Amino acid sequence: MAEITLKSLAHSYLQTPDGDQDYAIREMDHVWHQGGAYALLGPSGCGKSTLLNIISGLLEPSRGDVLFDGEVVNALPPEQRNIAQVFQFPVVYDTMTVYDNLAFPLRNVGTSEERVRERVSEVADVLELSGQLKRKAKNLTADEKQKVSMGRGLVRDDVSAILFDEPLTVIDPQLKWKLRRKLKEIHQRFGITMIYVTHDQLEASTFADKIAVMYEGQVVQFGTPRELFEQPGHTFVGYFIGSPGMNFLDVHVSDGTLYSGRTALPSSSDRLLERVANCRSDNVKIGIRPEFIEVSAVPGGGSVEVDVDDVQDLGTYSILSLRLGEWPLKARVEEGGVTPHDKAYIGFPERWVGLYVDDYRVEMDHE
Ligand code: ADP
Ligand code: MG
């Protein structure tokens, strides 16, 4: 088992990359601590598979180092890195039985047949494959094949880490939910470092204690699901996590008032005004989640008037589409809360307003 460190890592698939846009991984540092259950979350094409393949050794990075427990492993081939990897699509030997498929990674490292039997039966039990052990893999359904493929990743308990690359893509939704729970159980039982790649925030937060959010070839935030929700470290995390995503408004200060375009915003702290007034960048935004906007049907307490364009009733809550001057905003109101039509008055509680300069969050005093 190992702590995995990525140091000044960068990768381009091109021979002569020319600028950031040519890099699948843009220079980054990151540490995966021993024993954690992690998710690597990001949209398609952001570099998740590239990063996993660099960790497992299938791909040699253009620059930088991969370290296991402080030792550089760049020169080690995948089989010597002692890492199990489960891919998006099943990797099974069709002509072998399910049992032999599961036994393969163990026999490969010279495990005794007695121990093989023990482990195969344990993993088959967890994945509900016990009744299929004698079947040839080629006769299995796509779901079953992927379970075997996952079993091959889980069968060795002496690996440094297990990497899962969107392993539940081909699995039907009901089974998906069950398998995710199983993986979590397996993690708790064996304490092996697991990195689970997905583009689905729900999948990430049900599996992982900590999520690395990846965007354009970099990890832009590494935090608990709650941290990603309450304090997104980057505007992308704000958009990507939550439904609907965080509201962002371009802001500037004029005559001691915070404006977005020509619209004055609800009263804000002196600290925020001072920070915004002193910003050199022309990319300055405040962010607030739809859940944290205070909505009222009557004016008062420093609130501002907005137009209500639409109210979407989703049962236990409603999503309000608002317009503040020319800026669209979303607010979420729980069942029983005020859902004004036509006009509403909104406030931004100071605690829930984030300041973003060049897309990264600037820590404020109240945090
Ligand atoms: P993800 O797994 O997050 O969807 P990938 O790591 O597969 O992203 O891809 C990151 C970027 O690298 C994408 O722009 C993709 O087109 C590119 N890419 C991935 N694999 C290759 C490859 N073998 N050759 C060239 N470009 C690649
Ligand atoms: Mg991928």
XYZ file of C-alpha atoms and ligand atoms in Angstrom:
395
model
C 0.000 0.000 0.000
C 1.265 3.410 -0.808
C 0.940 7.125 -0.725
C 0.961 8.349 -4.312
C 2.564 11.703 -5.069
C 2.436 13.499 -8.402
C 5.183 16.076 -8.672
C 5.307 18.806 -11.335
C 3.487 16.379 -13.579
C 2.580 17.349 -17.144
C 1.641 15.350 -20.194
C 1.096 16.090 -23.850
C 0.243 13.481 -26.466
C 1.993 15.687 -29.026
C 5.700 15.494 -29.829
C 6.168 19.251 -29.812
C 3.420 20.818 -27.695
C 2.869 24.489 -28.202
C 1.156 26.071 -25.215
C -1.293 24.924 -22.508
C -3.972 23.792 -24.938
C -1.683 21.001 -26.188
C -1.395 19.411 -22.738
C -3.811 16.702 -21.531
C -2.261 17.211 -18.068
C -1.135 20.757 -17.284
C 1.631 21.028 -14.745
C 0.217 19.916 -11.412
C 1.127 18.536 -7.987
C -1.059 16.213 -6.007
C -0.885 13.701 -3.147
C -3.199 10.707 -2.674
C -2.741 9.564 0.890
C -2.437 5.926 1.811
C -5.749 4.217 2.467
C -8.107 6.920 1.215
C -11.261 6.433 -0.833
C -10.932 9.072 -3.517
C -12.884 10.153 -6.548
C -11.401 11.910 -9.538
C -14.291 13.889 -10.957
C -14.463 15.951 -14.121
C -16.119 16.245 -17.530
C -15.206 14.069 -20.475
C -11.822 14.989 -21.956
C -10.407 16.767 -18.896
C -7.571 14.237 -18.501
C -8.859 11.705 -15.938
C -7.872 8.556 -17.843
C -4.548 10.109 -18.798
C -3.809 10.745 -15.128
C -4.757 7.190 -14.072
C -2.663 5.675 -16.843
C 0.322 7.741 -15.714
C -0.132 6.500 -12.138
C -0.393 2.859 -13.215
C 2.539 3.185 -15.613
C 0.651 2.512 -18.852
C 1.673 5.985 -19.962
C 4.961 7.798 -19.467
C 4.464 11.477 -18.563
C 6.170 14.164 -20.652
C 7.447 15.846 -17.500
C 7.488 15.386 -13.749
C 7.536 12.452 -11.359
C 5.239 9.812 -9.913
C 6.284 8.700 -6.422
C 5.025 5.771 -4.339
C 5.879 6.260 -0.668
C 8.465 8.858 -1.640
C 10.230 6.685 -4.250
C 10.189 7.782 -7.877
C 8.574 5.001 -9.929
C 8.714 6.635 -13.373
C 10.971 3.896 -14.728
C 8.917 0.990 -13.362
C 6.633 -0.853 -15.814
C 2.974 -1.337 -14.750
C 3.471 -4.924 -13.507
C 6.127 -3.767 -11.061
C 4.023 -0.926 -9.671
C 1.726 -3.309 -7.903
C -1.407 -1.441 -8.907
C -4.739 -2.884 -9.951
C -6.678 -1.014 -12.609
C -10.284 -1.528 -13.684
C -11.269 -0.006 -17.001
C -14.507 1.371 -18.403
C -15.064 -1.704 -20.550
C -14.561 -5.297 -19.409
C -11.134 -6.860 -19.702
C -11.707 -10.605 -19.356
C -10.335 -13.745 -20.952
C -13.322 -15.072 -22.884
C -12.116 -18.658 -23.076
C -11.498 -18.933 -19.327
C -14.095 -19.629 -16.670
C -15.139 -16.876 -14.287
C -13.138 -18.635 -11.570
C -9.954 -18.683 -13.641
C -10.435 -15.060 -14.650
C -10.649 -14.032 -11.008
C -7.752 -16.299 -10.056
C -5.493 -14.933 -12.805
C -4.009 -11.888 -11.027
C -3.298 -14.042 -7.952
C -1.711 -16.938 -9.832
C 0.361 -14.367 -11.698
C 2.134 -13.454 -8.474
C 2.518 -17.063 -7.347
C -0.286 -17.250 -4.791
C -1.007 -20.726 -3.395
C -4.115 -22.441 -4.789
C -5.581 -22.575 -1.333
C -5.335 -18.826 -0.937
C -6.616 -18.375 -4.517
C -9.728 -20.353 -3.589
C -10.255 -18.252 -0.503
C -9.893 -14.911 -2.249
C -11.867 -15.847 -5.358
C -14.733 -17.072 -3.231
C -14.641 -13.909 -1.090
C -14.660 -11.558 -4.092
C -17.241 -13.628 -5.986
C -19.442 -13.437 -2.931
C -19.199 -9.644 -2.699
C -19.907 -9.226 -6.414
C -22.638 -11.877 -6.443
C -20.800 -14.045 -8.915
C -20.651 -17.177 -6.770
C -23.173 -19.003 -8.934
C -21.272 -18.178 -12.146
C -17.785 -19.379 -11.258
C -17.840 -22.384 -13.590
C -19.204 -20.513 -16.603
C -17.008 -19.469 -19.505
C -16.611 -15.697 -19.551
C -17.711 -15.488 -23.199
C -21.227 -16.597 -22.228
C -21.734 -13.768 -19.741
C -23.771 -10.612 -20.231
C -21.977 -7.240 -20.467
C -22.887 -6.510 -16.824
C -21.522 -9.823 -15.626
C -18.338 -9.394 -17.619
C -17.735 -6.021 -16.042
C -18.295 -7.516 -12.602
C -15.644 -10.106 -13.390
C -13.389 -7.316 -14.592
C -13.908 -5.481 -11.301
C -13.330 -8.700 -9.396
C -9.955 -9.053 -11.109
C -9.087 -5.614 -9.802
C -10.240 -6.414 -6.277
C -8.884 -9.909 -5.839
C -5.378 -9.038 -4.678
C -5.218 -7.501 -1.231
C -1.487 -6.730 -1.459
C -1.693 -4.010 -4.131
C -0.570 -0.410 -3.508
C -3.787 0.997 -4.892
C -6.789 0.157 -7.027
C -7.668 2.542 -9.840
C -11.168 2.484 -11.294
C -11.748 4.263 -14.596
C -15.520 4.849 -14.876
C -16.077 1.160 -14.105
C -19.868 1.274 -13.923
C -20.538 2.832 -17.333
C -21.845 -0.410 -18.866
C -23.709 -1.521 -15.742
C -27.476 -1.027 -15.497
C -28.597 1.701 -13.041
C -29.955 -0.526 -10.255
C -26.883 -2.700 -10.120
C -24.724 0.424 -10.327
C -26.027 1.686 -7.039
C -25.436 -1.671 -5.396
C -21.906 -2.069 -6.734
C -20.924 1.400 -5.590
C -21.979 0.446 -2.079
C -19.996 -2.778 -2.371
C -16.880 -0.917 -3.401
C -17.230 1.320 -0.403
C -17.614 -1.755 1.803
C -14.527 -3.336 0.274
C -12.606 -0.147 0.906
C -13.649 -0.093 4.527
C -12.761 -3.745 4.957
C -9.321 -3.725 3.328
C -8.173 -0.097 3.623
C -6.535 -0.092 0.172
C -6.076 3.303 -1.488
C -8.766 3.583 -4.148
C -9.088 6.206 -6.858
C -12.424 6.139 -8.600
C -12.792 8.095 -11.829
C -16.205 9.397 -12.786
C -17.922 12.319 -14.486
C -20.938 11.940 -12.193
C -20.973 14.045 -9.013
C -23.438 11.770 -7.265
C -21.287 8.744 -7.946
C -18.226 10.613 -6.692
C -19.820 11.761 -3.466
C -21.384 8.411 -2.607
C -18.088 6.601 -3.029
C -15.419 9.011 -1.888
C -14.353 10.655 1.347
C -12.469 13.208 -0.718
C -12.976 14.291 -4.302
C -10.381 15.721 -6.683
C -12.168 17.875 -9.238
C -10.343 17.991 -12.523
C -10.716 20.680 -15.146
C -8.640 21.247 -18.275
C -5.855 18.910 -17.201
C -5.496 20.038 -13.594
C -6.920 19.187 -10.206
C -8.571 22.499 -9.309
C -9.861 21.409 -5.902
C -9.361 18.449 -3.574
C -11.898 18.344 -0.789
C -14.796 16.621 0.908
C -18.160 16.692 -0.883
C -19.235 19.312 1.653
C -16.215 21.537 1.031
C -16.815 21.383 -2.711
C -20.388 22.421 -2.135
C -19.905 25.105 0.493
C -16.586 26.560 -0.613
C -15.851 25.800 -4.237
C -12.177 26.603 -4.792
C -12.657 27.417 -8.468
C -15.564 28.728 -10.537
C -15.615 25.433 -12.438
C -16.274 23.522 -9.201
C -19.111 25.956 -8.512
C -20.710 25.270 -11.898
C -20.045 21.551 -11.971
C -21.107 20.574 -8.454
C -24.689 21.179 -7.401
C -27.860 21.359 -9.412
C -28.321 23.995 -10.599
C -24.725 25.180 -10.264
C -23.437 28.216 -8.402
C -24.420 31.719 -9.541
C -21.528 33.947 -10.564
C -21.671 37.680 -11.131
C -18.923 39.911 -12.513
C -18.423 42.644 -9.958
C -16.725 45.970 -9.402
C -16.911 48.664 -6.737
C -18.012 52.179 -7.471
C -18.638 54.892 -4.849
C -18.452 52.325 -2.071
C -21.123 50.097 -3.598
C -20.752 46.669 -5.155
C -22.077 46.531 -8.707
C -22.608 43.899 -11.299
C -22.727 45.842 -14.554
C -25.008 48.757 -13.772
C -26.936 46.893 -11.079
C -26.176 47.546 -7.397
C -25.972 44.293 -5.430
C -27.433 43.522 -2.011
C -25.493 45.048 0.881
C -22.111 43.414 1.295
C -19.374 43.464 3.885
C -16.724 46.205 3.967
C -14.123 43.482 3.688
C -15.581 42.246 0.393
C -15.869 45.811 -0.939
C -12.266 46.494 -0.030
C -11.038 43.259 -1.617
C -12.919 43.904 -4.839
C -11.878 47.569 -4.950
C -8.203 46.553 -4.653
C -8.288 43.824 -7.306
C -5.972 44.297 -10.250
C -7.605 41.623 -12.362
C -10.533 42.317 -14.663
C -11.886 38.834 -13.941
C -13.510 39.382 -10.546
C -16.685 37.534 -9.620
C -18.767 36.782 -6.611
C -20.404 33.392 -6.344
C -23.412 32.262 -4.364
C -25.208 28.939 -4.498
C -28.941 28.912 -5.376
C -29.574 27.267 -1.980
C -28.117 30.242 -0.089
C -29.895 33.148 -1.748
C -32.510 34.580 0.616
C -35.797 35.100 -1.169
C -38.557 37.332 0.085
C -41.843 38.621 -1.346
C -41.376 42.002 0.340
C -38.505 44.517 0.347
C -36.310 45.114 3.382
C -32.975 44.595 5.096
C -30.701 45.553 2.209
C -32.348 43.196 -0.259
C -32.632 44.053 -3.945
C -35.530 43.721 -6.272
C -35.343 41.123 -9.033
C -37.674 39.903 -11.743
C -39.007 36.378 -11.431
C -38.924 34.812 -14.895
C -39.950 31.311 -13.940
C -40.804 29.115 -10.979
C -40.149 25.423 -11.399
C -41.922 23.356 -8.761
C -39.951 20.170 -8.109
C -42.019 18.827 -5.239
C -39.902 19.228 -2.140
C -38.329 22.427 -3.496
C -38.684 25.024 -6.243
C -36.095 26.564 -8.532
C -36.669 30.240 -9.244
C -35.208 31.795 -12.387
C -34.501 35.397 -11.487
C -33.104 38.429 -13.274
C -31.013 40.996 -11.464
C -30.683 43.811 -14.003
C -29.390 41.921 -17.024
C -27.998 38.995 -14.976
C -29.793 35.681 -14.707
C -29.715 33.983 -11.286
C -31.140 30.773 -9.894
C -32.483 30.450 -6.367
C -33.644 27.311 -4.637
C -36.538 27.554 -2.215
C -37.487 24.628 0.002
C -41.080 23.411 0.213
C -43.127 25.797 2.343
C -40.759 28.725 1.578
C -41.723 31.905 -0.253
C -42.021 31.503 -4.006
C -42.915 34.950 -5.305
C -44.077 35.446 -8.867
C -43.266 38.497 -10.989
C -41.080 40.372 -8.447
C -38.923 39.112 -5.576
C -36.457 40.627 -3.113
C -33.219 38.816 -2.563
C -30.315 38.976 -0.158
C -26.878 37.360 -0.205
C -25.886 36.176 3.306
C -22.267 37.206 3.777
C -21.201 33.759 4.942
C -22.213 32.209 1.635
C -20.720 34.730 -0.755
C -17.395 33.683 -2.298
C -14.985 36.001 -4.080
C -13.318 34.645 -7.220
C -10.371 36.341 -8.855
C -9.180 34.824 -12.140
C -11.559 31.939 -11.362
C -9.882 30.918 -8.080
C -11.531 31.558 -4.732
C -9.993 34.234 -2.528
C -10.260 33.374 1.156
C -12.232 35.906 3.162
C -11.992 36.576 6.900
C -15.255 34.881 7.812
C -14.061 31.561 6.366
P -11.070 11.843 -19.742
O -10.672 10.486 -19.283
O -11.215 12.831 -18.627
O -12.299 11.836 -20.607
P -8.647 11.692 -21.343
O -7.540 11.573 -20.385
O -9.086 10.477 -22.043
O -9.887 12.429 -20.637
O -8.240 12.761 -22.453
C -7.672 14.014 -22.161
C -7.299 14.692 -23.463
O -6.263 13.961 -24.116
C -8.444 14.786 -24.475
O -8.331 16.002 -25.144
C -8.195 13.609 -25.388
O -8.687 13.873 -26.676
C -6.683 13.523 -25.405
N -6.217 12.143 -25.591
C -6.528 11.078 -24.810
N -5.900 9.961 -25.235
C -5.163 10.318 -26.310
C -4.270 9.634 -27.189
N -4.003 8.324 -27.029
N -3.686 10.346 -28.172
C -3.932 11.665 -28.322
N -4.756 12.379 -27.537
C -5.363 11.727 -26.525
Mg -11.626 8.624 -19.564
